[in-house]
Amino acid sequence: MPNKRARLLVVLVVLCGFLSVPGTRPATADTLPDSLWFDGSPLTVQNGRFTDASGREVVLRGYNVSGETKLAENDGLPFASVADARKSATALRALGGGNTVRFLLSWAYAEPVRGQVDTAYLAAATDQMRAFLDVGIRVYPDFHQDLYSRYLFDPDSWYTGDGAPKWAVELGDYPDEFCGICLFWGQNITQNEAVKQASYDFWHNAHGLQDAFLTTAEKTMAYVRQHLSAEDFAGVVGFDPYNEPHAGVYDSGQTSRTWERDVLWPFYERFRARMDAAGWQSKPAFVEPNLFWNANLDFQKEEGGLLDAGTLGPRYVFNTHFYDQKAISGVFMWGKAQDGQYAGDFGTVRDRAAATGTPAIVSEFGHPLAGNVSDKAPTVLKAMYQALDSRLPGASWWSSPKASGPVLSGTQWQWDIYNGRHQELMNGNPDKVLTEGDAWNDEDLSAVHLDDSGAVTLRQDARLLDRVYPSATSGTTVAFTYEDRSRDGSTTLTWNPVPSSLPNVGRLVGSGQYALLLWRSNGGSAPTELHLPASFPTSATTVVSDLGTAHTPPAYTGTTPIGVAAEAGGAGSRRLLLTAPDSRVLHYALVTNGATAPSAELLSAARAELTAWAAQAVN
């Protein structure tokens, strides 16, 4: 929010005189549309959680924006224009329910000539980033790479990469790229000698490559810091230094674990120092372990997870990816995903984050939407979101909710409005113009595309993507679950039915969607917030809580225990606000769209059942 401190911060940034270009928008502190007094504060890491200035636990949910950065058609930017970025941001907020994006950047385009940062690229990227901040979406940039660089690959290759600039590849005497029998592009990481040797050189700072990258990263962060207003910069959560790190080649006697300890972690410490130098001291680095640390194929898994990094604390976030390689393979998992399919995998993420004393974010997860395994996508994605919400299967959630664990932050791969409409010359080859899917190594994972009228349209079930989740909890989350009733074809997937021991709650929910949050208050005056999907219009929303009951909840005021308000940013998305300014008290709230004009008697009976259940199950 605009204040003297924010204005002073803007002045100090300008006086620092980092990078500048003529015509950039001056830094101003504009209040977001629909914002309330507790909105807009920067996030910090405290006690293993993302925390806002009101002391609320914050959950980040959204998408990667976007794989378009990996392509050349828009010069390494996520969008062809700021107008497209604004269209995407508004749709992501309104249709996808996101409050956060992982915003991809390209080293190749940031530093096309060694030692020369392209400020025009940084200006365009910052303008596109601002389009998301302007609608209340938090951002964490990511210097993205896959297979090190597109410049390693021949014009007629089956594969391509992204990341390092051409000059970086030309410094190495790398063999002609060849993957052998590779059915999936990721096999290049461990089978393509050109990729392996180039990756090795980067991690060992051959030719000063890592030094150059870090210098460009620092200049990029300094530029972004200067050219965003203080309020916009408050919406930048942190920075992801390097996508999916892997050694390429291990030194003699080295293991994946010792590589993390002796090579990867020192790189993160160097990157952290560059963040500080660029004015990002208060923002964490979103550090990723060895890519294969949590692979679910035994022959692919490598020991890791930053096991020797100790307590990371508030300056880092444990950042990982998860894809079900068994399901993607089409060989190692024949059927669909089931209730609790990924409870163990995401439980491991929670445990590693807890051991390092910092929050976790699953910054990439997803499943192909085309091809011979695309039929698994509805169940795989439902199971992944279920695992983000809770470490329990639906079948056991009601009987032991206090084992639910923290709600995980996550950004799905991906949100690419150009899906199916690309014009990408693969590896610069004019005879290989890619238009289908994501136009990158046969991937097709975007949750959206543009329809024939140019409108952003979901390619996945809105019930799956636009979800209830606790975006800010005033206190400590005890347990959370969401039954989205998403579809697999014509089949409604219900993995967490209300148990028969709560008959009135079951009548209230019926065949509708529902969420249930339990939390302990911390004495804060800011409310607990839950995102309300478009499928929860106020007129169809029912809340049953120890704070009261409400069908068609009223507009939020500071004295209303249960209220509804627009989410900040003016995109039309909405939130449920629950005010409980006491301390160390267990609260619960059931939110459902299943009831039509429920009677006062039914609301009272459901509340009595939930009160008794919560006291027995949690206390």
XYZ file of C-alpha atoms in Angstrom:
619
model
C 0.000 0.000 0.000
C 1.244 3.553 -0.676
C 3.067 4.986 2.323
C 6.101 7.096 3.186
C 8.341 4.061 3.493
C 7.373 2.791 0.060
C 7.944 6.199 -1.526
C 11.342 6.481 0.167
C 12.267 3.020 -1.106
C 11.444 4.075 -4.652
C 13.698 7.133 -4.312
C 16.579 5.044 -2.980
C 16.266 2.560 -5.848
C 16.375 5.334 -8.431
C 19.430 6.866 -6.756
C 21.208 3.530 -6.868
C 21.285 3.886 -10.658
C 21.307 0.259 -11.764
C 20.494 -0.396 -15.447
C 18.168 1.984 -17.238
C 16.781 2.535 -20.692
C 14.937 5.551 -22.133
C 11.174 5.426 -22.023
C 10.715 2.962 -19.151
C 7.697 3.455 -16.927
C 8.597 5.400 -13.765
C 8.325 3.530 -10.505
C 5.041 4.404 -8.805
C 3.079 2.914 -5.944
C -0.425 2.279 -7.275
C -2.989 0.433 -5.201
C -4.426 -2.670 -6.871
C -8.128 -2.545 -7.762
C -10.336 -4.282 -5.181
C -7.528 -4.386 -2.624
C -8.241 -4.372 1.106
C -6.067 -3.132 3.920
C -4.292 -6.468 4.398
C -3.443 -6.946 0.703
C -0.221 -6.174 -1.109
C 2.428 -6.840 1.509
C 5.638 -8.641 0.529
C 6.031 -12.268 1.549
C 8.794 -13.526 3.772
C 9.741 -16.997 5.000
C 9.088 -17.599 8.687
C 8.859 -20.849 10.625
C 8.857 -22.925 7.474
C 5.970 -21.046 5.828
C 5.410 -18.201 3.393
C 4.131 -15.350 5.579
C 2.637 -11.951 4.796
C 2.938 -8.764 6.856
C -0.169 -9.734 8.844
C 1.492 -12.961 9.965
C -0.760 -15.142 7.794
C 0.440 -18.382 6.213
C 0.275 -17.944 2.451
C -0.163 -20.680 -0.160
C 1.029 -19.955 -3.705
C -0.941 -21.633 -6.482
C -0.758 -21.047 -10.212
C 1.084 -21.926 -13.381
C 4.311 -21.617 -15.327
C 4.280 -18.695 -17.762
C 5.356 -20.171 -20.038
C 7.074 -22.695 -22.305
C 6.888 -20.029 -25.004
C 10.086 -18.653 -23.416
C 11.849 -21.814 -24.602
C 11.028 -20.944 -28.216
C 12.598 -18.461 -30.623
C 9.396 -17.177 -32.238
C 8.883 -14.434 -29.628
C 12.575 -13.898 -28.876
C 12.657 -15.777 -25.581
C 9.676 -13.954 -24.059
C 6.537 -15.606 -22.681
C 4.337 -13.395 -24.870
C 4.385 -11.642 -28.210
C 3.134 -8.420 -26.594
C 2.161 -6.843 -23.293
C -1.454 -6.992 -24.475
C -1.192 -10.788 -24.740
C 0.405 -10.905 -21.296
C -2.512 -8.921 -19.858
C -5.039 -11.183 -21.564
C -3.252 -14.236 -20.181
C -2.953 -12.790 -16.672
C -6.622 -11.863 -16.414
C -7.673 -15.298 -17.651
C -5.257 -17.061 -15.319
C -6.800 -15.227 -12.380
C -10.425 -15.629 -13.481
C -10.403 -19.074 -15.134
C -7.423 -20.813 -13.563
C -7.774 -19.608 -9.981
C -4.075 -18.762 -9.748
C -2.481 -16.250 -7.405
C 1.110 -16.888 -8.546
C 3.163 -17.543 -11.670
C 6.628 -18.895 -12.242
C 7.795 -16.455 -14.907
C 10.353 -17.949 -17.300
C 13.368 -15.976 -18.517
C 16.053 -16.900 -21.056
C 19.793 -16.480 -20.513
C 20.294 -16.728 -24.286
C 18.206 -13.610 -24.893
C 19.276 -11.740 -21.768
C 22.961 -12.001 -22.784
C 23.136 -12.681 -26.539
C 26.662 -11.267 -26.683
C 29.086 -12.145 -23.910
C 29.235 -9.406 -21.322
C 26.404 -7.407 -22.908
C 23.005 -7.592 -21.271
C 20.158 -6.812 -23.663
C 18.175 -4.128 -21.819
C 15.471 -4.197 -24.498
C 14.824 -7.856 -23.608
C 14.819 -7.055 -19.889
C 12.423 -4.148 -20.462
C 10.007 -6.322 -22.428
C 10.183 -9.116 -19.843
C 9.592 -6.671 -16.982
C 6.595 -5.140 -18.773
C 5.090 -8.602 -19.250
C 5.813 -9.471 -15.633
C 4.017 -6.297 -14.568
C 0.875 -7.420 -16.418
C 0.544 -10.232 -13.871
C 1.397 -8.074 -10.884
C -1.264 -5.594 -12.000
C -4.017 -8.178 -11.481
C -2.745 -9.286 -8.088
C -0.745 -12.312 -9.224
C 2.541 -12.856 -7.416
C 5.590 -13.660 -9.536
C 8.818 -15.576 -9.105
C 11.145 -15.439 -12.126
C 13.061 -18.480 -13.292
C 16.152 -18.576 -15.519
C 15.023 -21.604 -17.476
C 17.071 -24.263 -19.215
C 16.431 -27.711 -20.634
C 19.205 -29.761 -22.257
C 21.469 -26.766 -21.650
C 20.941 -24.894 -24.948
C 19.158 -25.046 -28.305
C 22.512 -24.219 -29.913
C 23.809 -27.704 -29.097
C 21.323 -29.237 -31.540
C 21.530 -29.695 -35.307
C 18.896 -28.090 -37.570
C 17.496 -31.522 -38.478
C 17.646 -32.971 -34.944
C 14.672 -34.733 -33.376
C 15.223 -32.633 -30.242
C 16.037 -29.138 -29.097
C 17.010 -27.361 -25.904
C 16.894 -23.929 -24.335
C 18.932 -21.863 -21.911
C 22.529 -20.932 -22.650
C 23.398 -18.459 -25.434
C 25.141 -19.399 -28.646
C 28.451 -17.895 -27.576
C 28.500 -20.138 -24.494
C 28.136 -23.250 -26.656
C 30.788 -22.079 -29.114
C 33.346 -21.897 -26.290
C 33.197 -25.668 -25.821
C 34.475 -28.346 -28.164
C 31.358 -30.490 -27.858
C 30.647 -33.600 -29.931
C 27.829 -33.666 -32.440
C 24.652 -34.194 -30.461
C 23.166 -37.688 -30.530
C 20.778 -39.374 -28.106
C 20.697 -42.915 -29.451
C 17.477 -44.778 -28.667
C 15.593 -41.956 -26.962
C 11.824 -42.121 -26.801
C 11.538 -39.066 -24.537
C 13.411 -35.792 -24.765
C 14.556 -36.012 -21.148
C 16.769 -38.982 -21.986
C 19.165 -36.491 -23.589
C 20.132 -35.381 -20.077
C 21.945 -38.647 -19.411
C 22.518 -40.046 -22.940
C 23.491 -37.116 -25.167
C 27.233 -36.476 -24.786
C 26.960 -32.896 -26.037
C 24.375 -32.054 -23.367
C 26.316 -33.888 -20.674
C 29.628 -32.202 -21.418
C 28.129 -28.730 -21.775
C 26.334 -29.120 -18.444
C 29.573 -30.303 -16.839
C 31.381 -27.238 -18.129
C 28.783 -24.898 -16.690
C 28.926 -26.441 -13.223
C 32.735 -26.359 -13.268
C 32.823 -22.761 -14.520
C 34.813 -23.681 -17.611
C 35.489 -20.604 -19.739
C 33.989 -18.525 -16.917
C 30.501 -19.668 -17.936
C 29.033 -19.701 -14.457
C 30.563 -16.320 -13.680
C 28.940 -14.874 -16.798
C 25.566 -16.370 -15.919
C 25.672 -15.009 -12.375
C 26.618 -11.538 -13.588
C 23.712 -11.545 -16.036
C 21.367 -12.801 -13.321
C 22.454 -9.987 -11.008
C 21.951 -7.363 -13.712
C 18.546 -8.855 -14.537
C 17.425 -8.738 -10.926
C 18.739 -5.199 -10.511
C 16.864 -4.110 -13.620
C 13.604 -5.663 -12.440
C 14.079 -4.120 -8.995
C 14.552 -0.652 -10.436
C 11.827 -0.737 -13.074
C 8.996 -2.007 -10.898
C 7.221 0.220 -8.406
C 7.722 -0.557 -4.731
C 4.253 -2.081 -4.580
C 4.799 -4.161 -7.709
C 8.133 -5.393 -6.376
C 6.348 -6.464 -3.185
C 4.489 -8.950 -5.394
C 7.754 -10.561 -6.548
C 8.173 -13.515 -4.217
C 11.733 -14.623 -4.973
C 13.876 -16.061 -7.766
C 14.415 -19.587 -9.101
C 18.124 -19.637 -10.017
C 18.307 -22.666 -12.326
C 15.756 -25.075 -13.722
C 16.212 -28.820 -13.157
C 19.923 -28.927 -12.324
C 21.917 -32.043 -13.194
C 25.661 -32.672 -13.202
C 25.796 -33.919 -16.782
C 28.874 -35.961 -15.860
C 30.015 -36.866 -12.363
C 33.688 -36.634 -11.452
C 35.500 -39.800 -10.473
C 34.215 -40.958 -7.089
C 31.513 -38.310 -7.036
C 27.889 -39.217 -6.300
C 24.700 -37.299 -6.886
C 24.654 -36.426 -3.201
C 28.224 -35.154 -3.058
C 27.617 -33.231 -6.302
C 24.736 -31.428 -4.621
C 26.917 -30.682 -1.609
C 30.150 -29.680 -3.349
C 28.965 -28.172 -6.648
C 25.269 -27.276 -6.653
C 24.995 -25.769 -3.188
C 28.025 -23.471 -3.588
C 26.405 -22.227 -6.814
C 23.229 -21.392 -4.889
C 25.257 -19.536 -2.288
C 26.882 -17.499 -5.063
C 23.477 -16.796 -6.586
C 22.129 -15.778 -3.183
C 24.955 -13.242 -2.886
C 24.024 -11.831 -6.304
C 20.414 -11.479 -5.163
C 21.598 -9.460 -2.184
C 23.772 -7.248 -4.362
C 20.808 -6.590 -6.680
C 18.527 -5.432 -3.861
C 16.663 -8.701 -3.344
C 17.925 -9.240 0.218
C 14.472 -9.850 1.673
C 13.388 -12.345 -0.994
C 14.276 -16.059 -0.951
C 16.056 -18.103 -3.600
C 13.825 -20.973 -4.784
C 16.498 -23.658 -4.927
C 16.009 -26.965 -6.742
C 17.771 -30.211 -5.816
C 19.250 -32.623 -8.337
C 16.565 -33.172 -10.968
C 16.228 -36.912 -10.296
C 16.154 -36.830 -6.490
C 12.423 -37.712 -6.358
C 11.989 -39.609 -9.641
C 9.395 -42.346 -9.271
C 11.261 -44.767 -11.532
C 13.842 -46.647 -9.485
C 16.387 -46.865 -12.308
C 16.205 -43.076 -12.788
C 16.245 -41.975 -9.168
C 19.422 -40.425 -7.736
C 20.131 -39.663 -4.087
C 19.593 -36.005 -3.291
C 17.169 -33.443 -1.969
C 19.823 -31.067 -0.584
C 20.469 -33.574 2.180
C 23.679 -31.862 3.309
C 22.563 -28.230 3.049
C 21.465 -28.107 6.686
C 18.824 -25.640 7.805
C 18.047 -23.295 4.934
C 15.979 -20.813 6.902
C 14.289 -17.670 5.568
C 16.664 -16.982 2.662
C 15.780 -20.092 0.682
C 12.744 -22.111 -0.379
C 12.855 -25.845 -1.077
C 11.789 -25.977 -4.721
C 11.161 -29.188 -6.612
C 9.320 -30.680 -9.572
C 7.247 -33.806 -9.852
C 6.051 -35.661 -12.924
C 4.749 -39.205 -12.850
C 7.262 -40.787 -15.215
C 5.567 -44.143 -14.774
C 2.325 -42.721 -16.126
C 4.059 -40.716 -18.860
C 6.008 -43.766 -20.040
C 2.862 -45.668 -20.998
C 4.658 -48.836 -19.884
C 5.234 -48.726 -16.129
C 1.676 -47.663 -15.209
C -1.114 -49.072 -17.345
C -4.195 -47.758 -15.549
C -5.413 -44.425 -14.255
C -4.264 -42.660 -11.108
C -6.228 -43.460 -7.955
C -7.121 -41.813 -4.664
C -3.910 -41.053 -2.771
C -1.670 -41.990 -5.709
C 0.933 -39.315 -4.897
C 0.488 -38.984 -1.140
C 3.870 -40.599 -0.549
C 5.721 -38.612 -3.232
C 4.430 -35.260 -2.021
C 4.825 -36.356 1.585
C 8.529 -36.740 0.859
C 8.580 -33.151 -0.393
C 6.922 -31.982 2.827
C 9.402 -33.942 4.921
C 12.465 -32.558 3.116
C 11.187 -29.006 3.430
C 10.486 -29.515 7.128
C 13.984 -30.917 7.633
C 15.496 -27.840 5.992
C 13.294 -25.442 7.959
C 11.757 -23.730 4.964
C 8.584 -23.920 2.841
C 8.256 -26.217 -0.154
C 6.926 -25.379 -3.577
C 6.333 -27.858 -6.382
C 7.209 -25.438 -9.158
C 6.419 -27.881 -11.977
C 3.911 -30.725 -12.204
C 1.579 -31.867 -14.951
C 0.791 -34.514 -17.543
C 0.518 -34.622 -21.370
C -2.869 -33.641 -22.805
C -2.220 -35.279 -26.181
C -0.688 -38.584 -27.220
C -1.141 -42.160 -26.132
C -1.049 -41.474 -22.368
C -3.262 -38.366 -22.384
C -6.223 -40.418 -21.166
C -4.514 -40.542 -17.755
C -4.376 -36.746 -17.413
C -7.694 -36.173 -15.572
C -6.835 -38.648 -12.823
C -3.104 -37.851 -12.637
C -3.756 -34.124 -12.247
C -6.541 -34.670 -9.715
C -4.243 -36.898 -7.661
C -1.459 -34.313 -7.811
C -3.698 -31.496 -6.633
C -5.052 -33.774 -3.938
C -1.480 -34.390 -2.772
C -0.727 -30.654 -2.763
C -3.742 -30.098 -0.507
C -3.036 -32.907 1.947
C -0.641 -35.773 2.511
C -3.591 -38.108 3.100
C -5.729 -40.054 0.633
C -9.373 -39.088 0.645
C -10.263 -42.467 2.097
C -8.478 -41.650 5.382
C -8.760 -37.864 5.553
C -11.873 -37.628 7.719
C -10.603 -40.201 10.230
C -7.191 -38.568 10.827
C -7.190 -34.967 9.550
C -4.405 -33.775 11.850
C -1.989 -35.937 9.802
C -2.903 -33.855 6.733
C 0.283 -31.779 6.861
C 0.865 -28.306 5.434
C -0.870 -27.258 2.230
C 1.818 -27.155 -0.459
C 2.379 -24.338 -2.895
C 2.608 -25.324 -6.552
C 2.676 -24.018 -10.116
C 1.390 -26.336 -12.833
C 3.210 -26.773 -16.129
C 1.949 -24.771 -18.017
C -0.190 -21.774 -19.146
C 0.602 -21.118 -22.826
C -2.070 -19.198 -24.714
C -0.323 -19.962 -28.028
C -0.781 -23.725 -27.624
C -1.594 -25.219 -31.030
C -0.944 -21.905 -32.824
C 2.851 -21.653 -32.759
C 5.107 -20.795 -35.686
C 8.398 -22.111 -34.349
C 11.327 -22.923 -36.638
C 12.769 -25.856 -34.741
C 16.496 -25.255 -34.238
C 16.195 -22.455 -36.807
C 15.207 -24.882 -39.560
C 12.743 -23.255 -42.029
C 11.712 -26.730 -43.161
C 10.577 -27.700 -39.637
C 7.903 -25.207 -38.636
C 6.176 -26.399 -35.469
C 2.608 -25.333 -34.840
C 1.020 -28.068 -32.740
C 0.925 -28.447 -28.986
C 3.626 -26.549 -27.107
C 5.954 -26.622 -30.175
C 8.793 -27.999 -28.080
C 9.989 -31.623 -28.213
C 6.449 -32.895 -28.874
C 5.147 -31.624 -25.532
C 1.502 -30.681 -25.079
C 0.777 -29.755 -21.471
C -0.772 -26.296 -21.593
C -3.943 -25.885 -19.563
C -5.185 -23.236 -22.034
C -5.219 -22.101 -25.638
C -6.885 -19.381 -27.692
C -10.147 -20.276 -29.390
C -11.003 -19.101 -32.895
C -12.297 -15.802 -31.537
C -9.017 -15.160 -29.703
C -10.442 -15.803 -26.216
C -8.399 -17.712 -23.632
C -10.081 -21.094 -23.170
C -9.375 -23.927 -20.740
C -8.262 -27.261 -22.189
C -8.773 -29.050 -18.867
C -11.747 -29.405 -16.590
C -12.426 -26.090 -14.830
C -13.460 -28.071 -11.739
C -9.921 -29.430 -11.559
C -8.027 -26.181 -12.168
C -10.122 -23.474 -10.505
C -10.029 -24.758 -6.951
C -10.812 -23.720 -3.413
C -7.525 -23.366 -1.522
C -6.460 -21.437 1.602
C -4.530 -18.560 0.029
C -3.874 -16.952 3.433
C -4.480 -18.483 6.858
C -4.550 -16.260 9.917
C -2.828 -18.737 12.166
C -1.602 -22.267 11.580
C -3.238 -24.649 9.131
C -4.166 -27.923 10.797
C -5.783 -29.705 7.847
C -7.345 -28.994 4.479
C -9.137 -30.988 1.814
C -11.010 -30.154 -1.371
C -13.315 -32.492 -3.250
C -13.392 -30.935 -6.715
C -15.720 -33.523 -8.366
C -13.668 -33.181 -11.538
C -14.416 -35.475 -14.446
C -12.616 -38.251 -16.262
C -14.639 -38.209 -19.436
C -18.237 -38.584 -18.288
C -17.237 -40.064 -14.919
C -17.317 -37.823 -11.857
C -14.299 -38.512 -9.655
C -15.237 -38.437 -5.974
C -12.304 -39.543 -3.852
C -13.254 -37.904 -0.583
C -16.971 -38.387 0.087
C -18.458 -37.056 3.307
C -18.606 -40.052 5.689
C -21.959 -41.528 6.600
C -21.288 -40.646 10.251
C -22.010 -37.006 9.307
C -25.404 -37.389 7.608
C -26.430 -33.742 7.779
C -23.105 -32.585 6.374
C -23.596 -35.133 3.615
C -27.083 -33.782 2.868
C -25.725 -30.241 2.736
C -22.891 -31.128 0.345
C -24.964 -33.507 -1.773
C -23.274 -33.998 -5.152
C -21.592 -30.594 -4.996
C -17.994 -29.561 -4.476
C -16.761 -28.864 -0.984
C -13.680 -27.760 0.924
C -12.929 -28.065 4.608
C -10.245 -26.068 6.407
C -9.169 -26.454 10.020
C -6.785 -23.907 11.532
C -5.605 -22.507 14.851
C -5.837 -18.753 15.176
C -2.874 -16.539 16.015
C -4.572 -13.408 17.329
C -4.185 -11.535 14.039
C -6.860 -9.127 12.860
C -6.501 -9.996 9.154
C -8.951 -12.673 8.004
C -8.295 -16.150 6.704
C -8.816 -16.254 2.931
C -9.964 -19.051 0.659
C -10.081 -18.648 -3.098
C -13.610 -19.132 -4.441
C -13.762 -20.719 -7.904
C -16.211 -19.501 -10.531
C -18.290 -22.594 -9.649
C -18.909 -20.980 -6.234
C -21.019 -17.907 -7.030
C -22.099 -16.142 -3.859
C -25.707 -17.157 -4.408
C -24.740 -20.860 -4.421
C -22.117 -20.795 -1.668
C -22.803 -22.179 1.787
C -20.413 -21.893 4.730
C -20.685 -23.876 7.941
C -18.156 -22.896 10.575
C -17.709 -22.583 14.305
C -17.756 -18.853 13.441
C -21.340 -19.163 12.204
C -23.278 -20.359 9.170
C -24.177 -18.536 5.992
C -25.909 -19.337 2.744
C -25.190 -16.578 0.201
C -22.512 -15.005 2.460
C -22.639 -11.208 2.861
C -20.048 -8.756 1.630
C -16.943 -8.665 3.806
C -16.553 -6.116 6.574
C -14.088 -6.110 9.434
C -16.866 -7.083 11.823
C -18.328 -9.886 9.679
C -17.037 -13.339 10.711
C -17.970 -14.796 7.309
C -17.908 -12.620 4.206
C -17.129 -12.520 0.504
C -15.023 -9.981 -1.399
C -13.331 -9.597 -4.752
C -9.717 -10.680 -4.917
C -7.290 -7.808 -5.412
C -6.430 -6.975 -9.003
C -9.773 -6.351 -10.645
C -9.886 -9.613 -12.622
C -13.259 -10.630 -11.218
C -12.051 -13.490 -9.034
C -13.453 -13.799 -5.516
C -12.510 -14.939 -2.030
C -14.140 -16.069 1.169
C -12.936 -14.165 4.248
C -13.179 -15.675 7.736
C -12.395 -13.418 10.685
C -11.365 -14.963 14.014
C -9.225 -12.470 15.981
C -8.694 -14.822 18.921
C -5.549 -16.829 19.623
C -4.728 -20.542 19.759
C -8.343 -21.517 19.109
C -9.208 -24.339 16.725
C -11.542 -23.182 13.962
C -13.133 -24.974 11.036
C -14.980 -23.907 7.910
C -16.830 -26.080 5.422
C -17.478 -24.381 2.075
C -19.790 -26.024 -0.446
C -21.872 -25.266 -3.509
C -23.998 -28.375 -3.107
C -26.984 -26.928 -1.297
C -29.867 -24.927 -2.742
C -31.476 -22.708 -0.097
C -30.635 -24.994 2.856
C -32.894 -24.609 5.863
C -31.707 -23.088 9.118
C -32.330 -26.474 10.733
C -30.001 -28.249 8.269
C -27.277 -25.640 8.727
C -27.537 -25.955 12.503
C -27.461 -29.758 12.399
C -24.440 -29.790 10.063
C -22.637 -27.346 12.325
C -23.282 -29.518 15.378
C -21.889 -32.567 13.557
C -18.753 -30.737 12.418
C -18.134 -29.247 15.853
C -18.259 -32.661 17.493
C -16.146 -34.216 14.731
C -13.451 -31.524 14.937
C -13.185 -31.797 18.715
C -12.730 -35.558 18.513
C -10.532 -35.767 15.408
C -8.079 -32.949 16.136
C -7.945 -32.187 19.861
